Amino acid sequence: MHPLAQATTQPLPLPEVDWRAIAPELALAVAGVVLLLVVAFWPRAGRGVLAGLTLAGLAAAAALTVWNWDLERVAFEGAVSLDGITRYARAVLLAVGALATLMVAQGDSREGEPDDSPPEVFPLLLFALLGMVLLAAASDLLVVFIALEILSLSLYVMAGETRRLAAQEAAMKYFLLGAFSSAFLLYGIALCYGATGSTNLLEIADATGDPTADGTLLLAGVGLLAVGFLFKVSAVPFHMWTPDVYQGTPTPVAAFMAAATKVAGFAVFLRVFAGALGGLVVSWRPVIAGAAVLTMLVGAALAVVQTDLKRMLAYSSISHAGYLLVGVAAAATVPAGVSASMFYLLTYAFMVMGAFMVVQYVSRLGPPDDDAIGERSSLEDYRGLARRHPWAAGLLAVFMLALTGIPPLSGFWAKYYVFLAGIEAGLTWLVVVAVISSVISAFFYLRVLVVAYLQEPVGDPGAETAPGRTPALGVALGLAGLLTVAIGLAPEALIAAARSAERILG
Amino acid sequence: MRVGPGAYLLLSAILFAIGVAGVLIRRNAIVVFMCIELMLNAVNLSFITFAKTNGSLDGQVLAFFVMVVAAAEVVVGLGILVAIFRKRSSTSVDDVNLLKG
């Protein structure tokens, strides 16, 4: 009898539905649908109401995450895995989502201007977060693909949410390149499935140790998976879309993309490469290490020549992806690589969100630029910021110094633990390159502070308009600044929590 | 003549390569998008071939999911492209040049 015919005569094995395992995801999905209905049937609902409902949904998901904290199991026949990576990523992503909600609630510009984001951005934010937390928990390549598409499709729409031409251009570039990379990832999934006979990460892990498996097919699949993931985390040579997209999209969405997609992308990167494909580490480590070198150096070198702060932050996020790749390269043989990377993601998320919040604040200070880009994020706009807005400049200094990795702040510890893991894995040369890249990056982070603190403001200071009342943005800025300083002063507790993520359940 | 799974996989790889070449060469955003769809469908062919060689249904199930996702991508993608077309009456990716540096 034909094997396929045989397979069809048996009833399909239905996985046991484990509602508790995906409770936070369900909460996000329900909150997203409720908000969509509110937006549709109550068009005059204020931004405050929608933001409140979004935060309530996030709080419910956070409560369910805490409820599930000690749960360690593989659910849905191995499709979803609850382990340290899942719960750590859930906690970080929900916190990032809350900060992004506050930024979106503040609005992209002052009230009454045409490029204010539409109310649909709130449900989209929740759906994107749903995709992200599911991606971090996915333990089957099918679920990886579905979760990645949930988050990508939501982000494509969010990127082009305003009527501004730059935002729509950014959305188009993000969409075309994102879909292109998804196709590569999918082909990688197909080849891995062909070589191992399964899409389940645990079974793939077993099959990689099996010498009879088709090695060439599997390696081709792993290579295509790497291309897909490197695209999503914006590593060189697949980084071209990042600066354009970050510059063109509204600042709150850019902040959300920079922080949250990195967290989810690296969580799944670690789970697939360090976990399931750990047996093939000799084959893929040179590729990932090479990408890490290129990503760190190209990101830092191109950030130096930028004159727009949002673009500079995009290149800086590229070079940070490089440091994270050092952690991924180390993670397969050194478990500390996993925890160091997860801790890095936590600190990086708050630093970069904070930096974008300052950009959002400063872009409200003057009238919109004449060109279609519209948002005031050129370095010129930061001249003399310290004299005009000492609080904003002070927070900008905190975030820039943290991104550089200056000791008492959180960014230093993030780099310290990742470099330590790299040395432990015998990748000392890679860590040396990372340190060189950090030195280059100090130049452009500190230049922003020189501009803000030492240069005189240009033009007539009286022409500047007040930023208006910014309660939501103020709270978000305060939280991001507080977290960046607090994590820097007491990193031990959080690194200990990250240690629990070292055992990947598959 | 019996056509083995190798032939299907080869066809799938060729279709995928045509899709990649199209994305890199063509300048019209709609055509670029069509090439991406071609890549996804080439992968579907691989999934179904592997489902046959592996004797499991997973590959066929995956192909269905890919079709659903591709349909969702069409909705979002054409929405974005139409929004841009309304503003500047062109879908060439060469005209998309506000953001660079």
XYZ file of C-alpha atoms in Angstrom:
607
model
C 0.000 0.000 0.000
C 1.225 3.472 -0.743
C 2.538 5.138 2.418
C 0.454 8.230 1.876
C -2.716 6.232 1.350
C -1.931 4.369 4.522
C -1.511 7.643 6.356
C -4.895 8.853 5.188
C -6.802 5.771 6.296
C -5.814 6.368 9.894
C -7.618 9.109 11.781
C -5.504 12.240 12.108
C -3.991 12.393 15.577
C -5.455 15.494 17.184
C -3.212 17.200 19.707
C -4.543 17.747 23.173
C -5.630 21.339 23.571
C -3.680 22.858 26.418
C -5.426 26.172 27.019
C -3.258 27.094 29.964
C -0.030 26.862 27.986
C -1.094 29.563 25.529
C -3.182 31.633 27.943
C -1.149 34.865 27.517
C -1.381 34.575 23.723
C -5.125 33.994 23.963
C -5.490 37.066 26.173
C -3.649 39.184 23.597
C -5.772 37.793 20.763
C -9.030 38.453 22.631
C -7.910 41.970 23.568
C -6.953 42.641 19.946
C -10.335 41.511 18.616
C -12.209 43.489 21.291
C -10.257 46.630 20.391
C -10.918 46.075 16.704
C -14.663 45.941 17.462
C -14.444 49.035 19.658
C -12.670 50.932 16.883
C -15.252 49.768 14.324
C -18.426 50.446 16.325
C -17.349 53.402 18.448
C -15.437 55.630 16.068
C -15.357 58.570 18.470
C -13.549 56.673 21.208
C -10.666 58.786 22.406
C -7.058 57.727 22.229
C -6.974 57.565 26.010
C -9.798 54.998 26.110
C -8.176 52.844 23.429
C -4.773 53.042 25.092
C -6.381 52.120 28.417
C -8.048 49.064 26.884
C -4.768 48.051 25.236
C -2.935 48.363 28.539
C -5.684 46.306 30.214
C -5.168 43.549 27.641
C -1.424 43.654 28.203
C -1.952 43.525 31.967
C -4.176 40.445 31.589
C -1.526 38.759 29.446
C 1.137 39.683 31.998
C -0.952 38.246 34.836
C -1.378 34.984 32.902
C 2.361 34.915 32.201
C 3.018 35.159 35.936
C 0.410 32.428 36.538
C 2.295 30.197 34.066
C 5.714 31.166 35.424
C 6.662 27.766 36.856
C 5.095 25.758 34.044
C 7.756 23.832 32.122
C 6.349 21.633 29.429
C 5.922 21.074 25.747
C 2.309 21.540 24.670
C 0.273 20.788 21.526
C 2.327 17.735 20.549
C 5.547 19.727 20.645
C 4.304 22.761 18.737
C 4.635 25.158 21.660
C 7.239 24.917 24.337
C 7.118 26.604 27.726
C 10.598 27.104 29.061
C 12.896 29.848 30.238
C 13.196 31.543 26.848
C 9.414 31.642 26.481
C 8.680 33.200 29.841
C 11.592 35.648 29.728
C 10.661 36.786 26.234
C 6.978 37.065 27.222
C 7.837 39.326 30.159
C 10.152 41.566 28.105
C 7.763 41.748 25.139
C 4.748 42.684 27.269
C 6.775 45.441 28.962
C 7.928 46.730 25.577
C 4.330 46.581 24.360
C 3.180 48.703 27.304
C 5.829 51.361 26.606
C 4.952 51.332 22.892
C 1.260 51.764 23.777
C 2.124 54.873 25.790
C 4.165 56.247 22.876
C 1.370 55.586 20.394
C -1.192 57.061 22.791
C 0.833 60.262 22.862
C 0.432 60.466 19.128
C 2.897 60.965 16.373
C 2.506 64.727 16.329
C 0.428 67.428 17.936
C -3.313 67.071 17.787
C -5.135 68.177 14.691
C -2.302 67.484 12.300
C -3.071 65.173 9.408
C -0.369 62.637 10.141
C -1.741 61.470 13.438
C -1.932 57.694 13.505
C -5.396 56.123 13.133
C -7.030 54.269 16.062
C -6.511 50.887 14.364
C -2.886 51.037 15.450
C -3.873 49.785 18.922
C -5.358 46.429 17.847
C -2.511 46.033 15.363
C -0.019 46.524 18.167
C -1.706 43.740 20.126
C -1.742 41.390 17.124
C 1.946 42.085 16.464
C 2.700 41.298 20.103
C 0.657 38.109 19.832
C 2.847 37.015 16.932
C 5.978 37.895 18.861
C 5.176 35.987 22.051
C 4.044 33.016 19.976
C 7.286 33.171 17.982
C 9.305 33.055 21.191
C 7.340 29.988 22.324
C 7.214 28.201 18.967
C 8.784 24.785 18.966
C 7.691 23.669 15.525
C 8.828 25.278 12.294
C 5.200 25.576 11.146
C 4.344 27.620 14.238
C 7.520 29.666 13.707
C 6.321 30.569 10.223
C 2.744 31.382 11.276
C 3.875 33.501 14.236
C 6.420 35.332 12.101
C 3.728 36.175 9.567
C 1.282 37.343 12.247
C 3.837 39.812 13.548
C 5.137 40.836 10.127
C 1.725 41.477 8.567
C 0.713 43.610 11.556
C 3.968 45.568 11.392
C 3.694 46.175 7.622
C 0.372 47.902 8.211
C 1.612 49.775 11.282
C 4.631 51.062 9.338
C 2.367 52.756 6.794
C -0.303 53.899 9.204
C -0.039 57.639 8.560
C -0.813 59.455 5.319
C 2.743 60.682 5.054
C 4.499 59.543 1.885
C 7.644 58.558 3.770
C 5.671 56.203 5.998
C 4.023 54.566 2.990
C 7.371 54.156 1.265
C 8.750 52.583 4.404
C 5.769 50.223 4.551
C 6.285 49.183 0.929
C 9.995 48.510 1.379
C 9.395 46.652 4.608
C 6.650 44.603 3.029
C 8.505 43.611 -0.141
C 11.762 42.736 1.620
C 9.969 41.084 4.534
C 7.927 38.855 2.238
C 11.075 38.076 0.226
C 12.881 36.944 3.379
C 9.850 34.933 4.540
C 10.035 32.967 1.287
C 13.688 32.092 1.999
C 12.805 31.042 5.524
C 9.985 28.910 4.177
C 12.237 27.191 1.659
C 14.633 26.478 4.522
C 11.765 24.935 6.484
C 10.843 22.801 3.462
C 14.395 21.476 3.041
C 14.743 20.754 6.772
C 11.424 18.906 6.615
C 12.620 16.951 3.608
C 15.906 15.995 5.261
C 14.578 15.097 8.704
C 10.980 14.120 8.000
C 9.594 16.492 10.592
C 9.072 20.151 11.310
C 9.189 19.634 15.053
C 12.324 21.096 16.589
C 12.788 18.190 19.026
C 12.613 15.655 16.220
C 14.931 17.766 14.049
C 17.389 17.829 16.956
C 17.252 14.025 17.086
C 17.652 13.719 13.317
C 20.747 15.953 13.171
C 22.588 13.350 15.238
C 21.543 10.614 12.817
C 24.323 9.921 10.278
C 21.901 8.375 7.763
C 20.003 11.645 7.339
C 20.557 13.559 4.101
C 23.332 15.929 5.171
C 23.454 18.116 2.066
C 19.738 18.762 2.046
C 19.770 19.555 5.756
C 22.709 21.958 5.435
C 21.038 23.750 2.530
C 17.917 24.061 4.667
C 19.889 25.390 7.629
C 21.559 27.951 5.364
C 18.216 29.213 4.063
C 16.803 29.339 7.602
C 19.828 31.438 8.592
C 19.197 33.823 5.680
C 15.555 34.207 6.727
C 16.365 34.856 10.373
C 19.286 37.206 9.592
C 16.906 39.257 7.435
C 14.386 39.518 10.262
C 16.941 40.601 12.871
C 18.509 42.987 10.289
C 22.011 41.559 10.209
C 24.494 42.508 7.472
C 24.367 41.651 4.520
C 20.572 41.596 4.845
C 20.218 44.956 6.617
C 19.400 47.328 3.733
C 15.764 47.778 4.657
C 16.344 48.771 8.284
C 17.482 52.427 8.011
C 14.827 53.334 5.451
C 12.058 51.670 7.407
C 13.048 53.109 10.784
C 13.404 56.605 9.347
C 10.161 56.562 7.403
C 7.784 55.002 9.904
C 6.212 57.027 12.706
C 8.581 57.111 15.684
C 6.458 55.010 18.099
C 6.198 52.221 15.536
C 9.915 52.429 14.761
C 10.672 52.089 18.472
C 8.370 49.092 18.763
C 9.953 47.440 15.726
C 13.495 48.098 16.914
C 12.904 46.676 20.371
C 10.238 43.993 20.076
C 11.095 42.349 16.763
C 14.690 41.973 17.955
C 13.523 40.238 21.145
C 11.211 37.825 19.332
C 13.596 37.282 16.427
C 16.566 36.438 18.609
C 14.468 34.244 20.912
C 13.509 32.042 17.960
C 17.017 32.282 16.507
C 18.412 30.896 19.776
C 15.784 28.189 20.022
C 16.274 26.946 16.473
C 20.037 27.303 16.112
C 21.374 26.778 19.621
C 18.611 24.311 20.497
C 17.408 22.182 17.594
C 20.430 22.576 15.328
C 22.993 22.501 18.140
C 24.336 19.235 16.731
C 25.410 21.026 13.553
C 27.212 23.828 15.388
C 30.481 23.164 13.554
C 28.725 23.834 10.262
C 26.786 26.966 11.110
C 29.009 28.714 13.635
C 31.452 30.147 11.026
C 28.521 31.587 9.060
C 26.919 33.205 12.100
C 30.288 34.457 13.368
C 31.060 35.950 9.947
C 27.659 37.646 9.851
C 28.317 38.945 13.385
C 31.640 40.529 12.342
C 30.094 42.194 9.281
C 27.027 43.311 11.211
C 28.976 44.912 14.048
C 31.516 46.710 11.867
C 29.244 47.805 9.009
C 26.534 48.943 11.431
C 28.962 51.002 13.495
C 30.849 52.426 10.494
C 27.705 53.551 8.653
C 26.161 55.016 11.815
C 29.126 57.404 12.021
C 28.165 59.202 8.795
C 24.459 59.661 9.558
C 22.987 63.117 10.169
C 19.506 61.959 11.084
C 19.012 60.563 14.555
C 16.398 57.971 13.563
C 18.673 56.670 10.805
C 21.593 56.616 13.198
C 19.562 54.611 15.681
C 18.712 52.179 12.878
C 22.390 51.601 12.116
C 23.062 51.370 15.839
C 20.378 48.670 16.084
C 22.163 46.831 13.277
C 25.437 46.865 15.184
C 23.629 45.715 18.349
C 22.252 42.792 16.340
C 25.903 41.958 15.701
C 26.695 41.769 19.429
C 23.657 39.549 19.874
C 24.902 37.277 17.098
C 28.073 36.793 19.157
C 25.778 35.445 21.873
C 24.004 33.169 19.380
C 27.317 31.863 18.028
C 28.413 31.059 21.577
C 25.066 29.666 22.737
C 25.255 26.230 21.094
C 28.201 25.074 23.176
C 28.046 27.441 26.144
C 24.653 27.661 27.902
C 25.660 31.077 29.282
C 25.381 32.329 25.695
C 21.598 31.874 25.850
C 21.162 33.701 29.145
C 23.584 36.461 28.144
C 21.669 37.023 24.890
C 18.304 37.082 26.653
C 19.641 39.583 29.205
C 21.076 41.680 26.360
C 17.667 41.742 24.683
C 16.034 42.923 27.912
C 18.430 45.828 28.411
C 18.606 46.732 24.724
C 14.816 46.885 24.421
C 14.520 49.586 27.091
C 17.562 51.582 25.939
C 16.446 51.795 22.341
C 12.798 52.502 23.234
C 14.021 55.328 25.454
C 16.176 56.801 22.698
C 13.222 56.787 20.300
C 11.019 58.408 22.967
C 13.436 61.342 23.152
C 13.273 61.545 19.343
C 9.481 61.632 19.560
C 9.645 64.417 22.157
C 12.084 66.548 20.174
C 10.132 66.085 16.923
C 7.220 67.882 18.602
C 9.259 70.993 19.315
C 9.134 72.659 15.927
C 6.742 72.824 12.991
C 6.909 69.777 10.710
C 9.589 69.907 8.043
C 8.520 70.882 4.568
C 9.760 67.716 2.944
C 7.669 64.599 2.940
C 9.828 62.928 5.580
C 8.118 65.286 7.970
C 9.494 64.258 11.310
C 12.131 66.449 12.875
C 14.861 64.019 13.731
C 17.902 65.651 12.131
C 20.901 66.155 14.409
C 20.501 69.911 13.834
C 17.297 69.834 15.867
C 19.250 68.654 18.889
C 21.620 71.622 19.038
C 21.526 73.171 22.467
C 18.821 70.778 23.675
C 20.351 70.764 27.159
C 19.706 74.482 27.580
C 16.144 74.376 26.288
C 14.923 71.059 27.681
C 17.327 69.824 30.355
C 15.200 66.804 31.287
C 14.966 65.498 27.732
C 18.688 66.070 27.238
C 19.496 64.302 30.502
C 17.472 61.242 29.504
C 19.026 61.342 26.041
C 22.424 61.215 27.759
C 21.361 58.204 29.856
C 20.173 56.260 26.796
C 23.147 57.176 24.610
C 25.653 56.246 27.325
C 23.785 52.990 27.955
C 23.820 52.152 24.234
C 27.563 52.861 24.200
C 28.045 50.538 27.162
C 29.411 52.944 29.797
C 29.685 51.105 33.147
C 27.044 51.911 35.675
C 24.285 51.702 33.038
C 22.532 48.566 31.826
C 24.204 48.446 28.394
C 27.585 47.763 29.946
C 26.422 44.615 31.725
C 24.644 43.367 28.613
C 27.855 43.575 26.596
C 29.925 42.231 29.490
C 27.919 39.000 29.802
C 27.733 38.414 26.035
C 31.489 38.945 25.631
C 32.145 36.653 28.594
C 30.061 33.906 26.961
C 31.913 34.464 23.665
C 35.303 34.014 25.334
C 34.058 30.931 27.167
C 33.016 29.431 23.808
C 36.508 30.009 22.416
C 35.447 32.908 20.181
C 37.970 35.366 21.582
C 38.723 36.847 18.151
C 35.033 37.615 17.711
C 34.936 39.378 21.074
C 37.971 41.458 20.070
C 36.105 42.592 16.940
C 33.075 43.375 19.114
C 35.165 45.565 21.412
C 36.623 47.437 18.427
C 33.104 47.984 17.111
C 32.024 49.282 20.541
C 34.827 51.847 20.421
C 33.698 53.017 16.960
C 30.111 53.241 18.154
C 31.130 55.413 21.123
C 31.972 58.118 18.575
C 28.477 58.531 17.169
C 26.618 58.097 20.448
C 28.776 60.701 22.149
C 28.500 63.042 19.159
C 24.766 63.322 19.838
C 25.575 64.420 23.385
C 28.165 66.921 22.140
C 25.521 68.411 19.857
C 22.924 68.502 22.628
C 25.161 69.855 25.381
C 27.979 71.890 23.845
C 26.555 73.495 20.705
C 24.482 76.654 20.591
C 20.887 76.400 19.390
C 20.409 77.538 15.802
C 17.901 80.169 14.753
C 15.581 82.164 16.932
C 14.821 80.249 20.123
C 11.555 82.169 20.457
C 10.247 80.551 17.258
C 10.174 77.170 18.906
C 6.751 75.930 19.871
C 6.019 74.236 23.136
C 5.874 70.439 22.916
C 2.380 70.535 24.386
C 1.293 68.336 27.232
C 2.925 64.944 26.977
C 1.723 62.904 29.977
C 1.887 59.465 28.324
C 5.269 60.113 26.760
C 6.555 61.490 30.058
C 5.543 58.344 31.944
C 7.089 56.132 29.253
C 10.333 58.148 29.262
C 10.516 57.977 33.035
C 9.981 54.213 33.063
C 12.539 53.541 30.325
C 15.121 55.763 32.034
C 14.451 54.207 35.427
C 14.780 50.676 34.055
C 17.997 51.500 32.198
C 19.593 52.886 35.361
C 18.113 50.270 37.719
C 19.183 47.284 35.612
C 22.637 48.794 35.465
C 22.856 49.145 39.237
C 21.504 45.677 40.060
C 21.924 43.321 37.102
C 22.319 40.192 39.250
C 18.625 39.498 39.793
C 17.788 39.706 36.099
C 20.789 37.727 34.921
C 19.782 35.061 37.452
C 16.301 35.013 35.934
C 17.876 34.715 32.486
C 19.911 31.707 33.661
C 16.654 29.756 33.870
C 16.401 30.176 30.101
C 19.576 28.215 29.498
C 17.827 24.869 29.228
C 16.016 24.915 25.901
C 13.105 22.493 25.885
C 13.158 22.198 22.108
C 8.429 6.887 -17.855
C 8.182 7.388 -14.112
C 8.912 10.847 -12.790
C 10.694 10.607 -9.452
C 10.605 13.105 -6.599
C 13.946 14.516 -7.756
C 12.302 16.044 -10.801
C 9.679 17.805 -8.697
C 12.320 19.135 -6.350
C 14.364 20.381 -9.302
C 11.322 22.110 -10.768
C 10.613 23.662 -7.393
C 14.199 24.926 -7.117
C 14.052 26.381 -10.643
C 10.764 28.149 -9.936
C 12.187 29.510 -6.692
C 15.287 30.785 -8.522
C 13.115 32.462 -11.186
C 11.197 34.146 -8.373
C 14.402 35.374 -6.713
C 15.764 36.661 -10.028
C 12.480 38.444 -10.705
C 12.507 40.166 -7.318
C 16.059 41.350 -7.891
C 15.639 42.440 -11.525
C 12.092 43.701 -12.054
C 11.297 47.303 -11.163
C 7.526 47.245 -10.933
C 6.399 46.657 -7.358
C 3.421 44.544 -8.465
C 5.643 42.284 -10.557
C 8.129 42.026 -7.676
C 5.238 40.974 -5.493
C 4.130 38.372 -8.046
C 7.658 36.957 -8.042
C 7.488 36.594 -4.255
C 4.235 34.668 -4.695
C 6.001 32.454 -7.226
C 8.689 31.721 -4.624
C 6.049 30.744 -2.049
C 4.333 28.428 -4.508
C 7.659 26.857 -5.496
C 8.148 26.058 -1.816
C 4.659 24.541 -1.709
C 5.680 22.136 -4.454
C 8.685 21.121 -2.342
C 6.484 20.589 0.698
C 4.143 18.298 -1.189
C 6.988 16.335 -2.751
C 8.605 15.847 0.637
C 5.246 14.828 2.107
C 5.183 12.047 -0.463
C 8.788 10.928 0.084
C 8.486 11.114 3.878
C 5.119 9.386 3.881
C 3.662 11.929 6.308
C 0.877 14.449 5.933
C 2.755 17.312 7.593
C 3.996 18.688 4.302
C 0.536 18.900 2.797
C -0.805 20.611 5.912
C 2.083 23.087 5.694
C 1.229 23.820 2.071
C -2.310 24.768 3.111
C -0.993 27.116 5.775
C 1.353 28.712 3.246
C -1.559 29.338 0.890
C -3.547 31.024 3.669
C -0.581 33.194 4.644
C 0.067 34.073 0.997
C -3.539 35.208 0.649
C -3.198 37.372 3.751
C -0.010 38.850 2.347
C -1.799 39.758 -0.891
C -4.424 41.663 1.089
C -1.881 43.688 3.048
C 0.574 44.098 0.183
C -1.914 45.301 -2.411
C -3.382 47.648 0.191
C 0.008 49.263 0.710
C 0.754 49.406 -3.018
C -2.627 50.968 -3.827
C -2.096 53.602 -1.130
C 1.241 54.541 -2.712
C -0.167 54.459 -6.253
C -2.887 56.921 -5.264
C -0.252 59.385 -4.101
C 2.150 59.259 -7.005
C 0.558 57.240 -9.853
C 3.526 54.922 -10.215
C 4.401 51.547 -8.818
C 8.019 51.488 -9.920
C 10.364 50.772 -7.053
C 12.822 53.264 -8.606
C 10.462 56.126 -7.775
C 10.554 55.175 -4.133
C 13.517 57.319 -3.241
C 12.602 59.645 -0.402
C 14.507 57.604 2.123
C 18.149 57.013 1.512
C 21.560 57.835 2.840
